[in-house]
mmCIF file with all atom_site columns, C-alpha atoms in Angstrom:
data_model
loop_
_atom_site.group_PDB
_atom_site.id
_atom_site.type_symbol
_atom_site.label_atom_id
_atom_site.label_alt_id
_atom_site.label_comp_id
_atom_site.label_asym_id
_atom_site.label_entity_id
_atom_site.label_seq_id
_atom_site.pdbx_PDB_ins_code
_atom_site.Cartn_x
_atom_site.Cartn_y
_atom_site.Cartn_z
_atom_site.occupancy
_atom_site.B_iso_or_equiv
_atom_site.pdbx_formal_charge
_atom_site.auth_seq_id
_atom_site.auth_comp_id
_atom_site.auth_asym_id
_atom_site.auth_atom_id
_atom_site.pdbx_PDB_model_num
ATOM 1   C CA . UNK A 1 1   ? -10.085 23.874  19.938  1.00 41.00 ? 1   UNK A CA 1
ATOM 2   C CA . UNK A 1 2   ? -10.001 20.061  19.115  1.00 44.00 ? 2   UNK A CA 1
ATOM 3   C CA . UNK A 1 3   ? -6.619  18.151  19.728  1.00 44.00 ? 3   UNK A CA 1
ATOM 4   C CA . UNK A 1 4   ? -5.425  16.646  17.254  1.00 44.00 ? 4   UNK A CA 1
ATOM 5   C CA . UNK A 1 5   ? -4.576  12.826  18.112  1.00 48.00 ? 5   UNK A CA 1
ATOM 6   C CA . UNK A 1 6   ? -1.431  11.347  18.983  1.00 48.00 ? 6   UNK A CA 1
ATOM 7   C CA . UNK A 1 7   ? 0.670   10.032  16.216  1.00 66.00 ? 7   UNK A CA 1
ATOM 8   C CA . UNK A 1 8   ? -0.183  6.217   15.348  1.00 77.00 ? 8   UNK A CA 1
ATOM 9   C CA . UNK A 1 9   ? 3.112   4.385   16.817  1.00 87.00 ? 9   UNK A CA 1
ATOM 10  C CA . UNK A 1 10  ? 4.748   3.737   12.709  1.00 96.00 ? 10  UNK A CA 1
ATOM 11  C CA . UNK A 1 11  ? 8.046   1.791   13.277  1.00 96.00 ? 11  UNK A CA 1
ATOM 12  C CA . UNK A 1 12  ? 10.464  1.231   10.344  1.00 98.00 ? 12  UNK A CA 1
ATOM 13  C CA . UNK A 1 13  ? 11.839  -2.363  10.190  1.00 98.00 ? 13  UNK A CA 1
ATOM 14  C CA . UNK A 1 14  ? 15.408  -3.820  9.519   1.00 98.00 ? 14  UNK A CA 1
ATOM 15  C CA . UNK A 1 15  ? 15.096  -7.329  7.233   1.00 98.00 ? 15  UNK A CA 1
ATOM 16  C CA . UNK A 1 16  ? 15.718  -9.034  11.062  1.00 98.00 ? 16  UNK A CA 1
ATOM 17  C CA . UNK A 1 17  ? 12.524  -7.720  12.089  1.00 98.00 ? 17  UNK A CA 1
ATOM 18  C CA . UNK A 1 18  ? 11.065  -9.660  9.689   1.00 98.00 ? 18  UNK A CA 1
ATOM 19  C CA . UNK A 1 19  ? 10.415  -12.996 9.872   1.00 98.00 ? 19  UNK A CA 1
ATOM 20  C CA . UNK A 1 20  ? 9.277   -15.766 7.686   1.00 97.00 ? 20  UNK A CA 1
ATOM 21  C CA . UNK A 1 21  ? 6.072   -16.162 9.787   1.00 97.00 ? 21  UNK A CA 1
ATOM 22  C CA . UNK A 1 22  ? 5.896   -12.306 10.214  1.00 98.00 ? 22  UNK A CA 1
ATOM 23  C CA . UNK A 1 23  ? 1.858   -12.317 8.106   1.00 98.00 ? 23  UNK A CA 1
ATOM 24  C CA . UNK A 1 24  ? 0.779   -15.615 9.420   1.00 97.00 ? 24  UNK A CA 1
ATOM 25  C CA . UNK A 1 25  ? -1.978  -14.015 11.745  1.00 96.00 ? 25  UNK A CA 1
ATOM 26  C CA . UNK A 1 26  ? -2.465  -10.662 9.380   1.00 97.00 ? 26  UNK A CA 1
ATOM 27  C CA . UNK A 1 27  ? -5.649  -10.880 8.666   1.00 97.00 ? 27  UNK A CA 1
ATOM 28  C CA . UNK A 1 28  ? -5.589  -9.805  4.541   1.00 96.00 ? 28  UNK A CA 1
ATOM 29  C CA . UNK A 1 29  ? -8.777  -10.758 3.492   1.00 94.00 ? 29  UNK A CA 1
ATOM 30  C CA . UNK A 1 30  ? -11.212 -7.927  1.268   1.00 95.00 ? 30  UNK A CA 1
ATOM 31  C CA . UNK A 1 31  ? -14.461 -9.022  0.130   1.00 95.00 ? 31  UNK A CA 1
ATOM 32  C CA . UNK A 1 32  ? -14.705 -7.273  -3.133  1.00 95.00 ? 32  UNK A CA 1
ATOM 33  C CA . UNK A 1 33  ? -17.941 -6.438  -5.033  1.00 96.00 ? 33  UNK A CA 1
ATOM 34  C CA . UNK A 1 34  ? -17.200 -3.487  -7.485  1.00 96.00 ? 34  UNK A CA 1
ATOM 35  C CA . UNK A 1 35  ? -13.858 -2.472  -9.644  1.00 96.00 ? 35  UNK A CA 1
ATOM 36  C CA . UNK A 1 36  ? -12.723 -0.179  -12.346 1.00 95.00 ? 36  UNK A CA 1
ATOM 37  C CA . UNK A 1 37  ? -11.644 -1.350  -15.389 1.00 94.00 ? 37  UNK A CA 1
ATOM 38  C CA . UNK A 1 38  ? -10.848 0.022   -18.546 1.00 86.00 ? 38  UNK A CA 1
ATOM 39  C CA . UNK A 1 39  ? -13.840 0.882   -21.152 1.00 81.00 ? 39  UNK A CA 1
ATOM 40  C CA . UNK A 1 40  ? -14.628 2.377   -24.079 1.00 85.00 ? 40  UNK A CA 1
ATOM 41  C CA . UNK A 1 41  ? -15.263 5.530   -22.078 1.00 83.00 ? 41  UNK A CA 1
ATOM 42  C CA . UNK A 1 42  ? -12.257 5.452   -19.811 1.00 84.00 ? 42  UNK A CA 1
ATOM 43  C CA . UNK A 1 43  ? -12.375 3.691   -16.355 1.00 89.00 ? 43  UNK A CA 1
ATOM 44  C CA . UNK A 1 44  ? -16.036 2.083   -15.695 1.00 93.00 ? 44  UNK A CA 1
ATOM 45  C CA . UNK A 1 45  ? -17.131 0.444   -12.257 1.00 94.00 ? 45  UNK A CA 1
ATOM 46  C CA . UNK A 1 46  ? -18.208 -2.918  -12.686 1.00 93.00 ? 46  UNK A CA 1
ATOM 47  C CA . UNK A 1 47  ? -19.954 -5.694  -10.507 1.00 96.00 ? 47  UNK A CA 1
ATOM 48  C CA . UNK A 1 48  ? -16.817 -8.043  -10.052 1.00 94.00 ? 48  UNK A CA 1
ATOM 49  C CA . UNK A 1 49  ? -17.729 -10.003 -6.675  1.00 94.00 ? 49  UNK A CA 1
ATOM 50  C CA . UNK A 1 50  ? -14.419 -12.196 -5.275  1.00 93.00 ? 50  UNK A CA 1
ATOM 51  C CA . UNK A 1 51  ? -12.573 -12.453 -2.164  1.00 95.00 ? 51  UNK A CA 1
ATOM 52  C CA . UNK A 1 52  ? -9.197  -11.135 -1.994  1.00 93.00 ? 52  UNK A CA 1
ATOM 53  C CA . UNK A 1 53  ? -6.591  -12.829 0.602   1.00 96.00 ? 53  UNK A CA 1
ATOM 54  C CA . UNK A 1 54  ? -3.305  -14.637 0.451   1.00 96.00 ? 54  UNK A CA 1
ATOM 55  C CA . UNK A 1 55  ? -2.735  -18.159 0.675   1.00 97.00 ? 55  UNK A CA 1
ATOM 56  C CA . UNK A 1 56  ? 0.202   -19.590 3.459   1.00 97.00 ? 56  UNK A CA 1
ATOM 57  C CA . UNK A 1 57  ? 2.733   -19.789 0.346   1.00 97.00 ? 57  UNK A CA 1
ATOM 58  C CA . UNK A 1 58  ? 1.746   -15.884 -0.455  1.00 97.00 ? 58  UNK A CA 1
ATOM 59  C CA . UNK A 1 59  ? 2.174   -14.945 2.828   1.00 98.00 ? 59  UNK A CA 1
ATOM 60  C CA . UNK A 1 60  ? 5.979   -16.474 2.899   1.00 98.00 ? 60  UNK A CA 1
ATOM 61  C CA . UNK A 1 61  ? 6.859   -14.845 -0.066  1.00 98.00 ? 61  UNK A CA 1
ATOM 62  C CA . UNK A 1 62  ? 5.885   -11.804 0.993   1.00 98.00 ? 62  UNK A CA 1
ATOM 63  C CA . UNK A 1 63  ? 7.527   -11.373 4.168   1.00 98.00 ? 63  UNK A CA 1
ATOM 64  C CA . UNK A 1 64  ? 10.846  -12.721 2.077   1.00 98.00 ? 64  UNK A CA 1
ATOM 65  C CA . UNK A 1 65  ? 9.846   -9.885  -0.117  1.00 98.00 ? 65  UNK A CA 1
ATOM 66  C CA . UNK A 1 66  ? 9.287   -7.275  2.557   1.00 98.00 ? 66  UNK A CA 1
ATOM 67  C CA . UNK A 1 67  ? 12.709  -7.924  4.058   1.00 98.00 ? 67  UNK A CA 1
ATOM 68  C CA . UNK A 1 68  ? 14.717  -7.504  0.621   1.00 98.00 ? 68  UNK A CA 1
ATOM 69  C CA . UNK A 1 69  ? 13.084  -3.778  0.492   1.00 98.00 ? 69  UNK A CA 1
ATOM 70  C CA . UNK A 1 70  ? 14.067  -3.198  4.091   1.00 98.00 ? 70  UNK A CA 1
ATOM 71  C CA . UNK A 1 71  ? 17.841  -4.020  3.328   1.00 98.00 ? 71  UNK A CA 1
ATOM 72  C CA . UNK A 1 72  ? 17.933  -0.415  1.510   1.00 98.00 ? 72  UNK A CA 1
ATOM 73  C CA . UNK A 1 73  ? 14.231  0.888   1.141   1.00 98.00 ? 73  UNK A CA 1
ATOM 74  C CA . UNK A 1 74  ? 11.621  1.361   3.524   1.00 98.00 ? 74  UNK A CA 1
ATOM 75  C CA . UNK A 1 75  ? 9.182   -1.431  5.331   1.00 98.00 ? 75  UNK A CA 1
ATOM 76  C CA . UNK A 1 76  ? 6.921   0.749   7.963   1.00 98.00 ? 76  UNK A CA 1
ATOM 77  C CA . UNK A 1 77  ? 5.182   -1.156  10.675  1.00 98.00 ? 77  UNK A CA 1
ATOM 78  C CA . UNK A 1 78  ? 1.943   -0.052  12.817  1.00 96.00 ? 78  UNK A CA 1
ATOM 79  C CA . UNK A 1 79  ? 1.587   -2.578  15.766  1.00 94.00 ? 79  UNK A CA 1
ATOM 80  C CA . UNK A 1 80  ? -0.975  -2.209  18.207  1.00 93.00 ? 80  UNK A CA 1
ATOM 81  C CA . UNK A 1 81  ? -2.115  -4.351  21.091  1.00 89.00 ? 81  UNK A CA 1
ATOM 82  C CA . UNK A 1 82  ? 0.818   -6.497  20.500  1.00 90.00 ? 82  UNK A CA 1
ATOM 83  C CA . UNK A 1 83  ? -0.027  -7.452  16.488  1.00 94.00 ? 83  UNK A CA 1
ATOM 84  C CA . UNK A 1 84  ? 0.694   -6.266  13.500  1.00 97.00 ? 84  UNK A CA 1
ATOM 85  C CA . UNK A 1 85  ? -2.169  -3.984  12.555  1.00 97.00 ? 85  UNK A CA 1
ATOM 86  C CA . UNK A 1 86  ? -0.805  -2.630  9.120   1.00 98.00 ? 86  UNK A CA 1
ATOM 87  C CA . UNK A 1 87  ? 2.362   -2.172  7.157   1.00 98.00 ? 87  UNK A CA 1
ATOM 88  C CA . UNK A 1 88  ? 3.762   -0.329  3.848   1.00 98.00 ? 88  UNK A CA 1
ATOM 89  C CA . UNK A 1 89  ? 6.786   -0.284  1.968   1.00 98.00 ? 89  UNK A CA 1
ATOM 90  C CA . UNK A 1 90  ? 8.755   1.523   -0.203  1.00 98.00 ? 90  UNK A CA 1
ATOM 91  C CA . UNK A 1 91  ? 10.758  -0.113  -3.000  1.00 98.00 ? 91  UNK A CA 1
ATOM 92  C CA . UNK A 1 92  ? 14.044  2.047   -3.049  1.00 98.00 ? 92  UNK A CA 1
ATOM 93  C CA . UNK A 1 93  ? 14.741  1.718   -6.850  1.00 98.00 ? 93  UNK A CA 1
ATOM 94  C CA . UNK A 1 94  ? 14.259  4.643   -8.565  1.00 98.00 ? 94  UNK A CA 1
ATOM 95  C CA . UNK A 1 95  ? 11.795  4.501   -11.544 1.00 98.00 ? 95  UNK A CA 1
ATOM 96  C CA . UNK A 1 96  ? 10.653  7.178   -14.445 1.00 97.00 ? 96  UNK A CA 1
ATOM 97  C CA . UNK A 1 97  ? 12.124  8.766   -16.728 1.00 95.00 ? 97  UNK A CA 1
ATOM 98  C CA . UNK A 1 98  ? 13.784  11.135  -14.990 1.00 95.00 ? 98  UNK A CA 1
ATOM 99  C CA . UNK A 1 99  ? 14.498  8.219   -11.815 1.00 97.00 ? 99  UNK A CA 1
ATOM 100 C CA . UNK A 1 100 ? 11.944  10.445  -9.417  1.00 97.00 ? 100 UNK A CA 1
ATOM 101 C CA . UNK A 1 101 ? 9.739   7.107   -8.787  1.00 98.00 ? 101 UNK A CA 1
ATOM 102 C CA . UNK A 1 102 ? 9.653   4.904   -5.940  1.00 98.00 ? 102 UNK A CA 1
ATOM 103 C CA . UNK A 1 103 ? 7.140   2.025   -5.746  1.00 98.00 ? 103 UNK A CA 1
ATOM 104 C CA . UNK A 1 104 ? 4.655   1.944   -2.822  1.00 98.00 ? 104 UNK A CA 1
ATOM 105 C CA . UNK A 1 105 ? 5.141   -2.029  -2.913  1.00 98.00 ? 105 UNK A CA 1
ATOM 106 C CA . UNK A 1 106 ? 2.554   -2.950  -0.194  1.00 98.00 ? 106 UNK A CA 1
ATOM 107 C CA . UNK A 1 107 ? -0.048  -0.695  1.867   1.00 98.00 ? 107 UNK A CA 1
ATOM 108 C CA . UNK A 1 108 ? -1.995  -3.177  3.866   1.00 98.00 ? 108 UNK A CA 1
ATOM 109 C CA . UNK A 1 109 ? -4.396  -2.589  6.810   1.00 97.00 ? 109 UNK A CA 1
ATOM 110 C CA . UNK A 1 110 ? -5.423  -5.943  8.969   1.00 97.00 ? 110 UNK A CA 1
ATOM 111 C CA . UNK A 1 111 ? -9.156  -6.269  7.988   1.00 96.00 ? 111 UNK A CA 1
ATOM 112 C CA . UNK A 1 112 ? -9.526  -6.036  12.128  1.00 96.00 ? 112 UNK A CA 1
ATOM 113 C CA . UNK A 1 113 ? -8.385  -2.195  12.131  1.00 95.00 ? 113 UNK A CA 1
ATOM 114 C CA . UNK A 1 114 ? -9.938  -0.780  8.953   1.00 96.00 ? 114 UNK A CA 1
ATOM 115 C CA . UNK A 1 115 ? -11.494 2.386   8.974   1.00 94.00 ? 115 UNK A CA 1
ATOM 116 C CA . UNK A 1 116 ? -9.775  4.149   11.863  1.00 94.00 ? 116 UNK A CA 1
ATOM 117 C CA . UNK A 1 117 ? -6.913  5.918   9.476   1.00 94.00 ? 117 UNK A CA 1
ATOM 118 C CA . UNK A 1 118 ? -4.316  4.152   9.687   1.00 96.00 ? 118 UNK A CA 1
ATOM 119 C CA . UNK A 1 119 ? -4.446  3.427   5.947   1.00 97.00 ? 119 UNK A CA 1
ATOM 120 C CA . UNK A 1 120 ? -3.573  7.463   6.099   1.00 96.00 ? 120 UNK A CA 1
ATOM 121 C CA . UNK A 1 121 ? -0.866  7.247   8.335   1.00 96.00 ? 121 UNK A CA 1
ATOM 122 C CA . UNK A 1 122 ? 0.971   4.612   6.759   1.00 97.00 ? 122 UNK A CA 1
ATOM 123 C CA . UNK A 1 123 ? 0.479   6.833   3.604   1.00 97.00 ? 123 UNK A CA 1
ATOM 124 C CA . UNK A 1 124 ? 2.022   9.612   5.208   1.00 96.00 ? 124 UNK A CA 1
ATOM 125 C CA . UNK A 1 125 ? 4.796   7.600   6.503   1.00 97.00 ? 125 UNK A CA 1
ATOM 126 C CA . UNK A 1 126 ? 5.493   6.117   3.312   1.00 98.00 ? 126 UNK A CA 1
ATOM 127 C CA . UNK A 1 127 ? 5.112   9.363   1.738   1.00 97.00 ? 127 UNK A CA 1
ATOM 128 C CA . UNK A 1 128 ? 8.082   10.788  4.267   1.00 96.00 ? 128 UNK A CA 1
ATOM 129 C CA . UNK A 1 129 ? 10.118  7.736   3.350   1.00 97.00 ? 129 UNK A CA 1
ATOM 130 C CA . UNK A 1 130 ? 9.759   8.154   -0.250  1.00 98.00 ? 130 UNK A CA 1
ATOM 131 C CA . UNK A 1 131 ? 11.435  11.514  0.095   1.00 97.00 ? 131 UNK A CA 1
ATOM 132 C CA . UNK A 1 132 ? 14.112  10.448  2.402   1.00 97.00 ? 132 UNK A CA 1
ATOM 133 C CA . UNK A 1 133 ? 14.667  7.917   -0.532  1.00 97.00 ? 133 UNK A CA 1
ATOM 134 C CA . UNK A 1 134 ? 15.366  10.438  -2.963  1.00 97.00 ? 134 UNK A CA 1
ATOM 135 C CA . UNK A 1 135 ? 11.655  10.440  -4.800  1.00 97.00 ? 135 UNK A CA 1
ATOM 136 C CA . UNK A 1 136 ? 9.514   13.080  -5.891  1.00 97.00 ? 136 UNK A CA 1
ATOM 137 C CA . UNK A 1 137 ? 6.287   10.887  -6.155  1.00 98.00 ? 137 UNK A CA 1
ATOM 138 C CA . UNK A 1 138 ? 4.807   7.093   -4.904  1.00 98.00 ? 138 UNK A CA 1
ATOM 139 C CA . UNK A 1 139 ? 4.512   4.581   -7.640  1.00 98.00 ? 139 UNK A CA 1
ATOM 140 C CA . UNK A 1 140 ? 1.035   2.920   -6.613  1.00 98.00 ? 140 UNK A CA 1
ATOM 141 C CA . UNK A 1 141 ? -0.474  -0.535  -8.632  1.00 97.00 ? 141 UNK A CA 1
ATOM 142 C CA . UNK A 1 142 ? -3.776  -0.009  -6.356  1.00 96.00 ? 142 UNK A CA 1
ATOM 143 C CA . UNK A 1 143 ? -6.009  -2.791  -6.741  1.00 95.00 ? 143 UNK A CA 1
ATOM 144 C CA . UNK A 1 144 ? -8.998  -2.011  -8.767  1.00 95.00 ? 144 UNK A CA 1
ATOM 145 C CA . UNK A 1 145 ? -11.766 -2.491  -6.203  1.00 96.00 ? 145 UNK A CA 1
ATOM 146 C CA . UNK A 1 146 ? -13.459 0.701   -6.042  1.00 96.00 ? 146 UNK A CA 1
ATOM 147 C CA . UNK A 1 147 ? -12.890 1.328   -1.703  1.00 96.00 ? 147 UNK A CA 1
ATOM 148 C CA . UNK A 1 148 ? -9.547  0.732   -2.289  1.00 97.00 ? 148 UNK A CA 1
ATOM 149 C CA . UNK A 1 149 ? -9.008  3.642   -5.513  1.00 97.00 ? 149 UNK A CA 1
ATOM 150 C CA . UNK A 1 150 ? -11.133 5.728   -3.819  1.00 97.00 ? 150 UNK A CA 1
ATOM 151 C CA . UNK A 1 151 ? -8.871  5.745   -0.494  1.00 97.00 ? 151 UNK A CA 1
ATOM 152 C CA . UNK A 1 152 ? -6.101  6.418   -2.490  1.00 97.00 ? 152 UNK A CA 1
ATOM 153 C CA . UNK A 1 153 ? -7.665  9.591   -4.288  1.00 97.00 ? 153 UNK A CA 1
ATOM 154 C CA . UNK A 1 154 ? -8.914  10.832  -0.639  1.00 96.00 ? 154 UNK A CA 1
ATOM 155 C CA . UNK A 1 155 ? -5.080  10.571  0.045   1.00 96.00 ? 155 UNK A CA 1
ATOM 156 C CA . UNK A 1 156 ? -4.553  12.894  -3.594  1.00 96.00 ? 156 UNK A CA 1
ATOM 157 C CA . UNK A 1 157 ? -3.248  10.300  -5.051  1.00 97.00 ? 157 UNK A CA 1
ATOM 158 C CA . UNK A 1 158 ? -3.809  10.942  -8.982  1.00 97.00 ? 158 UNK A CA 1
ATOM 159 C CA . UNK A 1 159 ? -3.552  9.385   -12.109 1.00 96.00 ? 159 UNK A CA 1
ATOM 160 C CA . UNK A 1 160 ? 0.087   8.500   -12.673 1.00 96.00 ? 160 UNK A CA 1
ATOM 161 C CA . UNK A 1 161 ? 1.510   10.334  -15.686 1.00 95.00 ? 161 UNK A CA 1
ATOM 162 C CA . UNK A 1 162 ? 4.314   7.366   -16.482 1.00 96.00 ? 162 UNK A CA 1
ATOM 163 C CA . UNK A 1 163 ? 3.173   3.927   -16.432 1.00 96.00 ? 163 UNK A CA 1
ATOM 164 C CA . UNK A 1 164 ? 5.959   1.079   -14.988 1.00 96.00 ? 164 UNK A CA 1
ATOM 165 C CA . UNK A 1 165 ? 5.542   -1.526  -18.137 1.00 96.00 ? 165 UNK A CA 1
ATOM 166 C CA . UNK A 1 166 ? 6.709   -4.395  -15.364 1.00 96.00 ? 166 UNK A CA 1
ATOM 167 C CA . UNK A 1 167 ? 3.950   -3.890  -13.327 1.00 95.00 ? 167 UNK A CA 1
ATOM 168 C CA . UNK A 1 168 ? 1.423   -3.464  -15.975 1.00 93.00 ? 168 UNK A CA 1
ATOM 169 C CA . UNK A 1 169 ? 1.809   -7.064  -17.169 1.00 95.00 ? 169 UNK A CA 1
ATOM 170 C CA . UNK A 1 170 ? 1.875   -7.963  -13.105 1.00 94.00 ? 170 UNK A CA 1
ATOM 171 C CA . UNK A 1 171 ? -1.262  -6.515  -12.838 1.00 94.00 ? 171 UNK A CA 1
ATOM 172 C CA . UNK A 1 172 ? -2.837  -5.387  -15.249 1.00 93.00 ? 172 UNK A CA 1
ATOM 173 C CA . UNK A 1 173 ? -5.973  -3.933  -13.977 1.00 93.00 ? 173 UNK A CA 1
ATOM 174 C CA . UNK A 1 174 ? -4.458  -2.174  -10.826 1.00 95.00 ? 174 UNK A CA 1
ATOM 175 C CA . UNK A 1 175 ? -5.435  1.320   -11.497 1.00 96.00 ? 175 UNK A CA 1
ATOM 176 C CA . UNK A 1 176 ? -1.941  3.215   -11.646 1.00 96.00 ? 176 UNK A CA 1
ATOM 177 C CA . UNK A 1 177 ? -1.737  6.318   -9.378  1.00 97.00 ? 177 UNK A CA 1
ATOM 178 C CA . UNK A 1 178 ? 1.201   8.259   -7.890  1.00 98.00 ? 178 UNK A CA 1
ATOM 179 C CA . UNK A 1 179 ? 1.025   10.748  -4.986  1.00 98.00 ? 179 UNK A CA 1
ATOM 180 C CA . UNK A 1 180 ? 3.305   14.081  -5.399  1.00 97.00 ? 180 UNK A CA 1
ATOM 181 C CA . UNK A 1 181 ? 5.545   14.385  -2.555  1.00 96.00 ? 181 UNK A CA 1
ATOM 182 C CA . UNK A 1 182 ? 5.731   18.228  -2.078  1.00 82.00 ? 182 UNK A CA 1
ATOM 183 C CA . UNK A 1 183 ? 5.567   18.563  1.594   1.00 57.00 ? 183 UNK A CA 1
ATOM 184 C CA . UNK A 1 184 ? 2.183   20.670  0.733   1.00 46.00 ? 184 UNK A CA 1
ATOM 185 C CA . UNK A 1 185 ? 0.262   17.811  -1.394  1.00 52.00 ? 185 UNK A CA 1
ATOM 186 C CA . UNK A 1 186 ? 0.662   14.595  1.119   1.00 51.00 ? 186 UNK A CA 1
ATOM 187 C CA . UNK A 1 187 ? -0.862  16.415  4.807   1.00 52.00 ? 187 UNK A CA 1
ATOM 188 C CA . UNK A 1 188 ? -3.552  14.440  4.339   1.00 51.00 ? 188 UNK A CA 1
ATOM 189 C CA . UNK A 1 189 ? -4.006  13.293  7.672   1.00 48.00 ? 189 UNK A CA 1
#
């Protein structure tokens, strides 16, 4: 019988663990070719070539940004061979109607450690953290390049049934999922 691997070593941050200069080496950058977006027909892929990555200002904000959500929500770190390989976070304000919402805020992988799952395992951790957090789905604005939805539907992520108006005019064409968090619909790893 196959073993199943060790656990990926997931860490949840404080705000101190977070620095200013914590995404200065994360390496961000997707080079995007196709995208959904919205048609006559529902969502259409579409030849959309551009190059996704954040700019030294971007990264700053962000890490300001991560560290507010770690004060009371979740920020999940994966570090391996002394860097910061991926991270998520969960925004611990409760959205929806009914307030069982939280926002998957960030699920990035360093373009150096793609494709190995640890896009899953963060899921799962956030997923476990959402819970803890009082939610009964992830919120997810998942950018509309067609890898990146179709990760998130491998995962069972789904169409999201209530739409966050806020993020809409963020971004409006991130395709708007949420993942279930019965303990049956996220083992996905």
């Amino acid at each position: 019988m196959p073993r199943r691997p060790s656990p990926l070593p997931i860490r949840r941050l404080s705000p101190r663990d977070i620095p200013a200069n914590w995404l200065d080496a994360f390496q961000r950058r997707q080079d995007v070719r196709l995208v959904y977006r919205a048609g006559p027909a529902g969502r259409q892929c579409v030849a959309e070539p551009f190059i996704d990555d954040w700019s030294p200002a971007e990264r700053r904000e962000l890490a300001r940004e991560m560290a507010r959500i770690a004060a009371d929500g979740a920020v999940l770190a994966l570090e391996i061979e002394g860097g910061l390989a991926g991270f998520a976070a969960v925004d611990p304000q409760a959205l929806g109607p009914d307030g069982g919402y939280r926002q998957l805020k960030e699920l990035q992988v360093d373009r150096r450690w793609r494709n190995r799952g640890l896009g899953r395992a963060l899921l799962a951790a956030s997923a476990a953290a959402g819970r803890e957090l009082g939610a009964d789905a992830l919120y997810i604005s998942s950018h509309s390049a067609v890898e990146t939805v179709a990760f998130y539907e491998a995962c069972g992520c789904a169409p999201a049934h209530w739409l966050h108006a806020p993020q809409l005019a963020l971004e409006p064409f991130d395709c708007q999922l949420e993942l279930a968090l019965a303990a049956q619909a996220v083992d996905f790893i």
